[in-house]
């Protein structure tokens, strides 16, 4: 075989200059192979073209017409409003973000074609921020040859640009090496055929199967991806068995002192989990334990207890959270607990001023800093620990495996591997833990602290929206805060941003007296953090958000959660969102707004959520239901960030994956490494381990 596609730099593709290269790097793409394995989130049939008279709210379609009128409107927010018609009807386009050049393009009498979702707004049918094209010539209805793939991309690199790159990369697809050849247990054809198919499915491909991820071409790739993850876990396990860890055994003096700092007594479940963790820390094998517990069950306390043990033994501790905001929250908690014990807690994130950062990094390498809380900035290369004994990773599924390994690898200068605890609110089913995760140890906090308010949950059809508005007004007038979550389609950041932006505009109109914040996935992380912080500080009353609002965020004064399009969300997802409220002393509630008519599964989901707030019950139901494979963004809600596989949906593939995994480990270990590299990337970090 000629050069491996994984060795061909992405810059060999035409159109990839330094700028694009940088954008691609942000997506973790450096080679042509990375592009080929950067898989679509969903598909659109752009050929679906409807006349303006026949489109309905909720249709995602192409429309073509003539511009009748275009003007900038100065309301509460400046917007560009364009009226178009095609003889059968008319529709309004609204842009909230536009520049002068775009504005000038909207000229009366020109032709325009738009692709987007139709909504019903103040002036009838609307599209907010559609993808559009304007021409002085009549525009022909689209006639693409395949379904259009929609990719996860990044600011500065749009869908059309990314699609062009994929097209270029596909000319290399025949050179992909098949790492699981032969065997009649594989769906679809060869790897190359499957990759080509998922990037450009023919127009007559089964769109439903493609949307749920059940298409054989996707399943073929899912097997590879699952295998890659499974093998990487096996390797971690193997290495762990070959490594020693510092034994963190003490008299328990610091832990005893720490207990007096908690202004509550621990639940029986917390006590049990602390014991399980202590047993691990005493041993000379590196701990690899997952602590699972529902939102609000008190996982942070477990991390603190383990940290006390490690610090007393003279080792360093790193606590890592997936976002600045969560890290900051931990910092505050840890400082309040450890300062009285004479232990300083250091802080390391990407936004720390250089001088402070230098100080912390120096303290870590010299050992004067014992306890550090931070984000992924903790595993940057220049961060070196003198004797890292314990790593705690919070909300573990938000990190890639490689990132976690990199942090663990840091402790190894001493030849010993640090202990590792990961904490998550999404339970892992026991069977998965035993097989797929290669015997990962698990502790469960299956009890909430006493006196927790149950979040009252109701489901209302959209027609009763006005009541919801009144409810929000009432809560905010009473000094409380509320979240308004408007997930449209989990996978499409653009549409999401459109819907959040549109909802925000509507909501601003409904509540002229409130201070309203907005968070969505298209904002920079600094903007997001700023909006979240303002909400936490009470500077805004109402936060309009997509589902990006953080897992683990603690705003006790927020007592009301509105979730739109609840019928489109998964059980666990709503449960997690709902966990953002009910953290204070006020009675909290959650209103799920749905669009009628409700499907049977959606109805069951909403019923489950109304009748229980027990995260474990919900997780079980979730598993049962998802077997059916509904249209949902399940990939984001699982434990591993996967590109195409879904542990729950693809359960039936796991025995095949294990079987193949054994054979590869025994006969072709180099294939295993290539698979891991292909799907998990982060080459150097794996190299370091
Ligand atoms: P999560 O498991 O979601 O990470 P946290 O650790 O953030 O939960 O805890 C949620 C809240 O409950 C925090 O304010 C914490 O101080 C409090 N808490 C933790 N354990 C207890 C307990 N045993 N009794 C009362 N409150 C507790
Ligand atoms: Mg937490």
Coordinates of N, CA and C in Angstrom, one line a residue, residues 206-405:
X206 N -31.8 5.6 3.0 CA -32.8 5.6 4.0 C -32.5 6.7 5.1
X207 N -33.2 7.8 4.9 CA -32.9 9.0 5.7 C -33.2 8.7 7.2
X208 N -34.2 7.9 7.5 CA -34.6 7.6 8.9 C -33.5 6.9 9.5
X209 N -33.0 5.8 8.9 CA -31.9 5.0 9.4 C -30.7 5.9 9.6
X210 N -30.4 6.7 8.6 CA -29.2 7.6 8.7 C -29.3 8.6 9.9
X211 N -30.6 9.0 10.2 CA -30.8 9.9 11.2 C -30.6 9.3 12.6
X212 N -31.1 8.0 12.7 CA -31.0 7.4 14.0 C -29.6 6.7 14.1
X213 N -28.9 6.6 13.1 CA -27.5 6.0 13.1 C -27.6 4.5 13.0
X214 N -28.7 4.0 12.5 CA -28.8 2.6 12.3 C -28.5 2.0 10.9
X215 N -28.1 2.9 10.0 CA -27.7 2.5 8.7 C -26.5 1.6 8.7
X216 N -26.5 0.5 8.0 CA -25.4 -0.5 8.0 C -24.0 0.2 7.8
X217 N -24.0 1.2 6.9 CA -22.7 1.9 6.7 C -22.2 2.6 8.0
X218 N -23.2 3.2 8.7 CA -22.8 3.8 10.0 C -22.4 2.7 11.0
X219 N -23.2 1.6 11.0 CA -22.9 0.6 12.0 C -21.5 0.0 11.7
X220 N -21.1 -0.1 10.4 CA -19.8 -0.6 10.1 C -18.7 0.2 10.8
X221 N -18.9 1.6 10.7 CA -18.0 2.5 11.3 C -18.1 2.5 12.8
X222 N -19.3 2.3 13.3 CA -19.5 2.3 14.8 C -18.7 1.1 15.4
X223 N -18.7 0.0 14.7 CA -18.0 -1.1 15.2 C -16.5 -0.7 15.4
X224 N -15.9 -0.1 14.4 CA -14.5 0.3 14.5 C -14.3 1.3 15.7
X225 N -15.3 2.2 15.8 CA -15.1 3.2 16.8 C -15.2 2.6 18.2
X226 N -16.2 1.7 18.4 CA -16.3 1.1 19.7 C -15.1 0.2 20.0
X227 N -14.6 -0.4 18.9 CA -13.4 -1.2 19.1 C -12.2 -0.4 19.6
X228 N -12.1 0.8 18.9 CA -11.0 1.7 19.3 C -11.1 2.0 20.8
X229 N -12.3 2.4 21.2 CA -12.5 2.8 22.6 C -12.2 1.6 23.6
X230 N -12.8 0.5 23.2 CA -12.6 -0.7 24.0 C -11.1 -1.1 24.1
X231 N -10.4 -1.1 23.0 CA -9.0 -1.4 23.1 C -8.2 -0.4 23.9
X232 N -8.6 0.8 23.8 CA -7.8 1.8 24.6 C -8.1 1.6 26.1
X233 N -9.3 1.2 26.5 CA -9.5 0.9 27.9 C -8.7 -0.3 28.3
X234 N -8.7 -1.3 27.4 CA -7.9 -2.5 27.8 C -6.5 -2.2 28.0
X235 N -6.0 -1.3 27.1 CA -4.6 -0.9 27.3 C -4.3 -0.1 28.6
X236 N -5.3 0.7 28.9 CA -5.1 1.5 30.1 C -5.1 0.5 31.3
X237 N -6.0 -0.5 31.2 CA -6.1 -1.5 32.3 C -4.7 -2.2 32.4
X238 N -4.2 -2.7 31.3 CA -3.0 -3.4 31.2 C -1.8 -2.6 31.9
X239 N -1.7 -1.4 31.4 CA -0.6 -0.6 31.9 C -0.8 -0.4 33.4
X240 N -2.0 -0.2 33.8 CA -2.3 0.0 35.2 C -1.8 -1.1 36.0
X241 N -2.0 -2.4 35.5 CA -1.6 -3.5 36.3 C -0.1 -3.6 36.4
X242 N 0.6 -3.0 35.4 CA 2.0 -3.1 35.4 C 2.7 -2.0 36.2
X243 N 1.9 -1.0 36.7 CA 2.4 0.1 37.3 C 2.2 0.1 38.8
X244 N 3.1 0.8 39.5 CA 2.8 1.0 41.0 C 2.2 2.4 41.2
X245 N 1.6 2.5 42.3 CA 1.0 3.8 42.7 C 1.5 4.1 44.1
X246 N 1.6 5.4 44.5 CA 1.9 5.7 45.9 C 0.8 5.2 46.8
X247 N 1.2 4.6 47.9 CA 0.1 4.2 48.8 C -0.2 5.4 49.7
X248 N -1.4 5.9 49.7 CA -1.8 7.1 50.4 C -2.4 6.7 51.7
X249 N -1.6 6.0 52.5 CA -2.3 5.6 53.8 C -1.8 6.6 54.9
X250 N -2.7 7.0 55.7 CA -2.5 7.9 56.8 C -3.3 7.6 58.0
X251 N -3.1 8.4 59.0 CA -4.0 8.2 60.2 C -5.4 8.8 60.0
X252 N -5.5 9.5 58.9 CA -6.9 10.0 58.6 C -7.1 11.3 59.4
X253 N -6.0 12.0 59.8 CA -6.2 13.2 60.6 C -6.8 14.3 59.8
X254 N -6.3 14.5 58.6 CA -6.8 15.6 57.8 C -8.3 15.4 57.4
X255 N -8.6 14.1 57.1 CA -10.0 13.8 56.7 C -10.9 14.1 57.9
X256 N -10.4 13.8 59.1 CA -11.3 14.1 60.3 C -11.5 15.6 60.4
X257 N -10.4 16.3 60.2 CA -10.5 17.8 60.3 C -11.4 18.3 59.2
X258 N -11.3 17.8 58.0 CA -12.1 18.2 56.9 C -13.6 18.1 57.2
X259 N -13.9 16.9 57.8 CA -15.3 16.7 58.2 C -16.0 17.8 59.0
X260 N -15.1 18.4 59.9 CA -15.7 19.4 60.7 C -16.0 20.7 59.9
X261 N -15.4 20.8 58.7 CA -15.6 21.9 57.9 C -16.9 21.9 57.1
X262 N -17.4 20.7 56.9 CA -18.7 20.5 56.2 C -19.8 21.0 57.1
X263 N -20.7 21.8 56.5 CA -21.8 22.2 57.4 C -23.0 21.3 57.2
X264 N -22.7 20.1 57.0 CA -23.8 19.1 57.0 C -23.2 17.8 57.4
X265 N -24.0 16.8 57.7 CA -23.4 15.5 57.9 C -23.5 14.6 56.6
X266 N -22.6 13.8 56.4 CA -22.6 13.0 55.1 C -23.7 12.0 55.1
X267 N -24.2 11.7 53.9 CA -25.2 10.7 53.8 C -24.5 9.3 53.9
X268 N -25.3 8.3 54.2 CA -24.8 7.0 54.3 C -24.1 6.6 53.0
X269 N -24.7 7.0 51.9 CA -24.1 6.7 50.6 C -22.7 7.3 50.4
X270 N -22.6 8.6 50.8 CA -21.3 9.3 50.7 C -20.3 8.5 51.6
X271 N -20.7 8.2 52.8 CA -19.8 7.4 53.7 C -19.3 6.2 53.1
X272 N -20.2 5.4 52.5 CA -19.8 4.2 51.9 C -18.8 4.4 50.7
X273 N -19.1 5.4 49.9 CA -18.3 5.6 48.7 C -16.9 6.1 49.2
X274 N -16.9 6.9 50.3 CA -15.5 7.4 50.8 C -14.7 6.1 51.2
X275 N -15.4 5.2 51.9 CA -14.7 4.0 52.3 C -14.1 3.2 51.1
X276 N -14.9 3.1 50.1 CA -14.5 2.4 48.9 C -13.3 3.1 48.3
X277 N -13.3 4.4 48.2 CA -12.2 5.1 47.6 C -11.0 5.0 48.5
X278 N -11.1 5.1 49.8 CA -10.0 5.0 50.7 C -9.3 3.7 50.6
X279 N -10.0 2.6 50.4 CA -9.4 1.3 50.3 C -8.5 1.3 49.0
X280 N -9.0 1.9 47.9 CA -8.1 2.0 46.7 C -6.9 2.8 47.0
X281 N -7.1 4.0 47.7 CA -5.9 4.9 47.8 C -4.8 4.3 48.7
X282 N -5.2 3.4 49.6 CA -4.3 2.7 50.4 C -3.4 1.7 49.7
X283 N -3.9 1.3 48.6 CA -3.2 0.2 47.9 C -2.1 0.7 47.0
X284 N -1.3 -0.1 46.5 CA -0.2 0.3 45.7 C -0.5 0.1 44.2
X285 N -1.7 -0.1 43.9 CA -2.2 -0.2 42.5 C -2.9 1.1 42.2
X286 N -2.6 1.7 41.0 CA -3.3 3.0 40.7 C -4.8 2.8 40.7
X287 N -5.5 3.6 41.4 CA -7.0 3.5 41.4 C -7.5 4.0 40.0
X288 N -8.5 3.4 39.5 CA -9.2 3.9 38.4 C -10.7 3.7 38.7
X289 N -11.3 4.7 39.4 CA -12.6 4.5 39.9 C -13.6 5.6 39.4
X290 N -14.7 5.1 39.0 CA -15.8 6.1 38.6 C -16.7 6.2 39.7
X291 N -17.0 7.5 40.1 CA -18.0 7.8 41.1 C -19.2 8.3 40.4
X292 N -20.3 7.6 40.5 CA -21.5 8.1 39.8 C -22.5 8.4 40.8
X293 N -23.2 9.5 40.6 CA -24.2 9.9 41.6 C -25.0 11.0 40.9
X294 N -26.3 11.0 41.1 CA -27.2 11.9 40.5 C -26.8 13.4 40.8
X295 N -27.3 14.3 39.9 CA -27.0 15.7 40.1 C -27.5 16.0 41.6
X296 N -26.6 16.7 42.3 CA -26.9 17.1 43.6 C -26.7 16.1 44.7
X297 N -26.1 14.9 44.3 CA -26.0 13.9 45.3 C -24.7 14.1 46.2
X298 N -23.9 15.1 45.8 CA -22.8 15.4 46.7 C -21.5 14.7 46.3
X299 N -21.1 14.7 45.0 CA -19.9 14.1 44.6 C -18.7 14.8 45.0
X300 N -18.8 16.2 45.1 CA -17.7 17.0 45.3 C -17.0 16.6 46.7
X301 N -17.9 16.3 47.6 CA -17.4 15.9 49.0 C -16.4 14.7 48.9
X302 N -16.8 13.8 48.0 CA -15.9 12.6 47.8 C -14.5 13.0 47.3
X303 N -14.6 13.9 46.4 CA -13.3 14.4 45.8 C -12.5 15.1 46.9
X304 N -13.1 15.8 47.8 CA -12.4 16.5 48.9 C -11.8 15.5 49.8
X305 N -12.6 14.5 50.2 CA -12.1 13.5 51.1 C -10.9 12.8 50.6
X306 N -10.9 12.4 49.3 CA -9.8 11.8 48.7 C -8.6 12.7 48.6
X307 N -8.9 14.0 48.4 CA -7.8 15.0 48.3 C -7.1 15.1 49.7
X308 N -7.9 15.2 50.7 CA -7.3 15.3 52.1 C -6.4 14.2 52.4
X309 N -6.8 13.0 52.0 CA -6.0 11.8 52.2 C -4.6 11.9 51.4
X310 N -4.7 12.3 50.2 CA -3.5 12.4 49.4 C -2.6 13.5 49.9
X311 N -3.1 14.7 50.3 CA -2.3 15.8 50.8 C -1.6 15.4 52.1
X312 N -2.4 14.7 52.9 CA -1.8 14.3 54.2 C -0.6 13.4 54.0
X313 N -0.7 12.5 52.9 CA 0.4 11.6 52.7 C 1.6 12.3 52.0
X314 N 1.4 13.6 51.7 CA 2.5 14.3 51.1 C 2.5 14.4 49.6
X315 N 1.4 14.0 49.0 CA 1.3 14.0 47.5 C 0.5 15.2 47.1
X316 N 0.6 15.5 45.8 CA -0.1 16.5 45.2 C -1.5 16.0 44.6
X317 N -2.4 16.9 44.5 CA -3.7 16.6 44.0 C -4.2 17.6 42.9
X318 N -4.7 17.0 41.8 CA -5.2 17.9 40.8 C -6.7 17.6 40.6
X319 N -7.5 18.6 40.6 CA -9.0 18.5 40.4 C -9.3 19.1 39.1
X320 N -9.8 18.4 38.1 CA -10.1 19.0 36.8 C -11.5 19.0 36.5
X321 N -12.0 20.2 36.1 CA -13.4 20.3 35.6 C -13.4 20.7 34.2
X322 N -14.5 20.4 33.5 CA -14.6 20.6 32.0 C -14.7 22.1 31.6
X323 N -15.2 23.0 32.5 CA -15.3 24.4 32.1 C -14.8 25.2 33.2
X324 N -14.4 26.5 32.8 CA -14.0 27.4 33.8 C -15.0 27.6 35.0
X325 N -16.2 27.7 34.5 CA -17.3 27.9 35.5 C -17.3 26.8 36.6
X326 N -17.3 25.6 36.1 CA -17.4 24.5 37.0 C -16.1 24.5 37.9
X327 N -15.0 24.7 37.3 CA -13.7 24.7 38.0 C -13.8 25.8 39.1
X328 N -14.3 27.0 38.7 CA -14.4 28.0 39.7 C -15.3 27.7 40.9
X329 N -16.4 27.0 40.6 CA -17.3 26.5 41.6 C -16.6 25.6 42.6
X330 N -15.8 24.7 42.0 CA -15.0 23.7 42.9 C -14.0 24.5 43.7
X331 N -13.4 25.5 43.1 CA -12.4 26.3 43.8 C -13.0 26.9 45.0
X332 N -14.1 27.5 44.9 CA -14.8 28.1 46.0 C -15.1 27.1 47.1
X333 N -15.6 25.9 46.7 CA -15.9 24.9 47.7 C -14.6 24.4 48.4
X334 N -13.6 24.1 47.6 CA -12.4 23.6 48.2 C -11.7 24.6 49.1
X335 N -11.7 25.9 48.7 CA -11.1 26.9 49.5 C -11.8 27.0 50.9
X336 N -13.1 26.9 50.8 CA -13.8 27.1 52.1 C -13.6 25.9 53.0
X337 N -13.3 24.7 52.4 CA -13.0 23.5 53.3 C -11.6 23.4 53.7
X338 N -10.6 23.8 52.8 CA -9.2 23.5 53.0 C -8.5 24.6 53.7
X339 N -8.9 25.9 53.5 CA -8.2 27.0 54.1 C -8.1 26.9 55.6
X340 N -9.2 26.6 56.2 CA -9.1 26.4 57.7 C -8.2 25.4 58.1
X341 N -7.8 24.4 57.2 CA -6.9 23.4 57.6 C -5.5 23.8 57.3
X342 N -5.3 25.0 56.8 CA -4.0 25.5 56.4 C -3.5 25.0 55.1
X343 N -4.4 24.6 54.2 CA -4.0 24.1 52.9 C -4.5 25.1 51.9
X344 N -3.6 25.7 51.1 CA -3.9 26.6 50.1 C -4.4 25.9 48.8
X345 N -5.4 26.4 48.1 CA -5.9 25.8 46.9 C -5.5 26.7 45.7
X346 N -4.7 26.1 44.8 CA -4.2 26.9 43.7 C -5.2 26.8 42.5
X347 N -5.1 27.6 41.5 CA -6.1 27.7 40.5 C -5.4 27.9 39.1
X348 N -5.7 27.0 38.2 CA -5.1 27.1 36.9 C -6.0 26.9 35.8
X349 N -6.2 27.9 35.0 CA -7.1 27.8 33.8 C -6.4 28.6 32.7
X350 N -6.9 28.4 31.5 CA -6.3 29.1 30.3 C -6.4 30.6 30.4
X351 N -7.3 31.1 31.2 CA -7.4 32.6 31.2 C -6.7 33.3 32.3
X352 N -5.9 32.5 33.1 CA -5.1 33.1 34.1 C -4.1 34.0 33.5
X353 N -3.9 35.2 34.1 CA -2.8 36.1 33.6 C -1.4 35.4 33.7
X354 N -0.6 35.7 32.7 CA 0.7 34.9 32.5 C 1.5 34.9 33.8
X355 N 1.5 36.0 34.5 CA 2.4 36.1 35.7 C 1.9 35.1 36.8
X356 N 0.6 35.1 37.0 CA 0.1 34.2 38.0 C 0.2 32.8 37.6
X357 N 0.0 32.5 36.3 CA 0.1 31.2 35.8 C 1.5 30.7 36.0
X358 N 2.5 31.5 35.8 CA 3.9 31.1 36.0 C 4.1 30.7 37.4
X359 N 3.6 31.5 38.3 CA 3.7 31.2 39.7 C 3.1 29.8 40.1
X360 N 1.9 29.5 39.6 CA 1.3 28.3 39.9 C 2.1 27.1 39.3
X361 N 2.5 27.3 38.1 CA 3.2 26.2 37.4 C 4.5 25.9 38.2
X362 N 5.2 27.0 38.6 CA 6.4 26.8 39.4 C 6.1 26.0 40.7
X363 N 5.0 26.5 41.4 CA 4.7 25.8 42.6 C 4.4 24.4 42.5
X364 N 3.8 24.0 41.3 CA 3.5 22.6 41.1 C 4.7 21.8 40.8
X365 N 5.7 22.4 40.1 CA 6.9 21.6 39.8 C 7.8 21.5 41.0
X366 N 7.7 22.5 41.9 CA 8.6 22.5 43.1 C 7.9 21.8 44.3
X367 N 6.6 21.6 44.2 CA 5.9 20.9 45.2 C 5.3 21.8 46.3
X368 N 5.5 23.1 46.2 CA 4.9 24.0 47.2 C 3.4 24.1 47.0
X369 N 2.9 23.8 45.8 CA 1.4 23.8 45.7 C 1.0 22.3 45.8
X370 N 0.1 22.1 46.8 CA -0.4 20.7 47.1 C -1.7 20.4 46.4
X371 N -2.5 21.4 46.2 CA -3.8 21.1 45.8 C -4.2 22.2 44.7
X372 N -4.5 21.7 43.5 CA -4.8 22.6 42.4 C -6.1 22.2 41.7
X373 N -6.9 23.3 41.5 CA -8.2 23.1 40.8 C -8.1 23.8 39.4
X374 N -8.6 23.2 38.4 CA -8.5 23.9 37.1 C -9.3 23.2 36.0
X375 N -9.0 23.7 34.8 CA -9.6 23.1 33.6 C -8.6 22.3 32.9
X376 N -8.8 22.0 31.6 CA -7.9 21.2 30.8 C -6.5 21.9 30.7
X377 N -6.4 23.2 31.1 CA -5.1 23.8 31.2 C -4.1 23.0 32.0
X378 N -4.7 22.2 32.9 CA -3.8 21.4 33.8 C -3.0 20.4 33.1
X379 N -3.4 20.0 31.9 CA -2.6 19.0 31.3 C -1.8 19.5 30.1
X380 N -1.6 20.8 30.1 CA -0.7 21.3 29.0 C 0.7 20.9 29.4
X381 N 1.5 20.9 28.3 CA 2.8 20.3 28.4 C 3.7 20.9 29.5
X382 N 3.6 22.3 29.6 CA 4.5 22.9 30.5 C 4.1 22.7 32.0
X383 N 3.0 22.1 32.2 CA 2.6 21.9 33.6 C 3.2 20.5 34.1
X384 N 4.1 20.6 35.0 CA 4.8 19.4 35.5 C 4.6 19.3 37.0
X385 N 4.2 18.2 37.5 CA 4.0 18.0 38.9 C 5.2 17.4 39.6
X386 N 5.5 17.8 40.8 CA 6.6 17.1 41.5 C 6.2 15.7 41.9
X387 N 5.1 15.6 42.5 CA 4.7 14.2 42.9 C 3.2 14.1 43.0
X388 N 2.6 14.0 41.8 CA 1.1 14.0 41.7 C 0.6 12.6 42.2
X389 N -0.2 12.6 43.2 CA -0.7 11.4 43.8 C -2.1 11.0 43.5
X390 N -2.9 12.1 43.1 CA -4.3 11.9 42.9 C -4.8 12.8 41.8
X391 N -5.6 12.3 40.9 CA -6.2 13.1 39.9 C -7.7 12.9 40.0
X392 N -8.5 14.0 40.1 CA -9.9 13.9 40.1 C -10.5 14.6 38.9
X393 N -11.2 13.8 38.1 CA -11.8 14.4 36.9 C -13.3 14.5 37.0
X394 N -13.8 15.7 37.0 CA -15.3 15.9 37.2 C -16.0 15.8 35.9
X395 N -17.2 15.4 35.9 CA -18.1 15.3 34.7 C -17.2 14.7 33.6
X396 N -16.8 13.5 33.9 CA -15.8 12.8 33.1 C -16.1 12.7 31.6
X397 N -17.4 12.5 31.3 CA -17.7 12.3 29.9 C -17.4 13.5 29.0
X398 N -17.2 14.6 29.6 CA -17.0 15.8 28.8 C -15.5 15.8 28.2
X399 N -14.7 15.0 28.8 CA -13.3 15.0 28.3 C -13.1 13.8 27.5
X400 N -12.2 14.0 26.5 CA -11.8 12.8 25.7 C -10.9 11.9 26.6
X401 N -10.8 10.7 26.1 CA -10.0 9.7 26.9 C -8.5 10.2 26.9
X402 N -8.1 10.7 25.8 CA -6.7 11.1 25.7 C -6.3 12.2 26.7
X403 N -7.3 13.1 26.8 CA -7.0 14.2 27.8 C -6.9 13.7 29.2
X404 N -7.7 12.7 29.5 CA -7.6 12.2 30.9 C -6.2 11.4 31.0
X405 N -5.9 10.7 30.0 CA -4.6 10.0 30.1 C -3.4 10.9 30.2

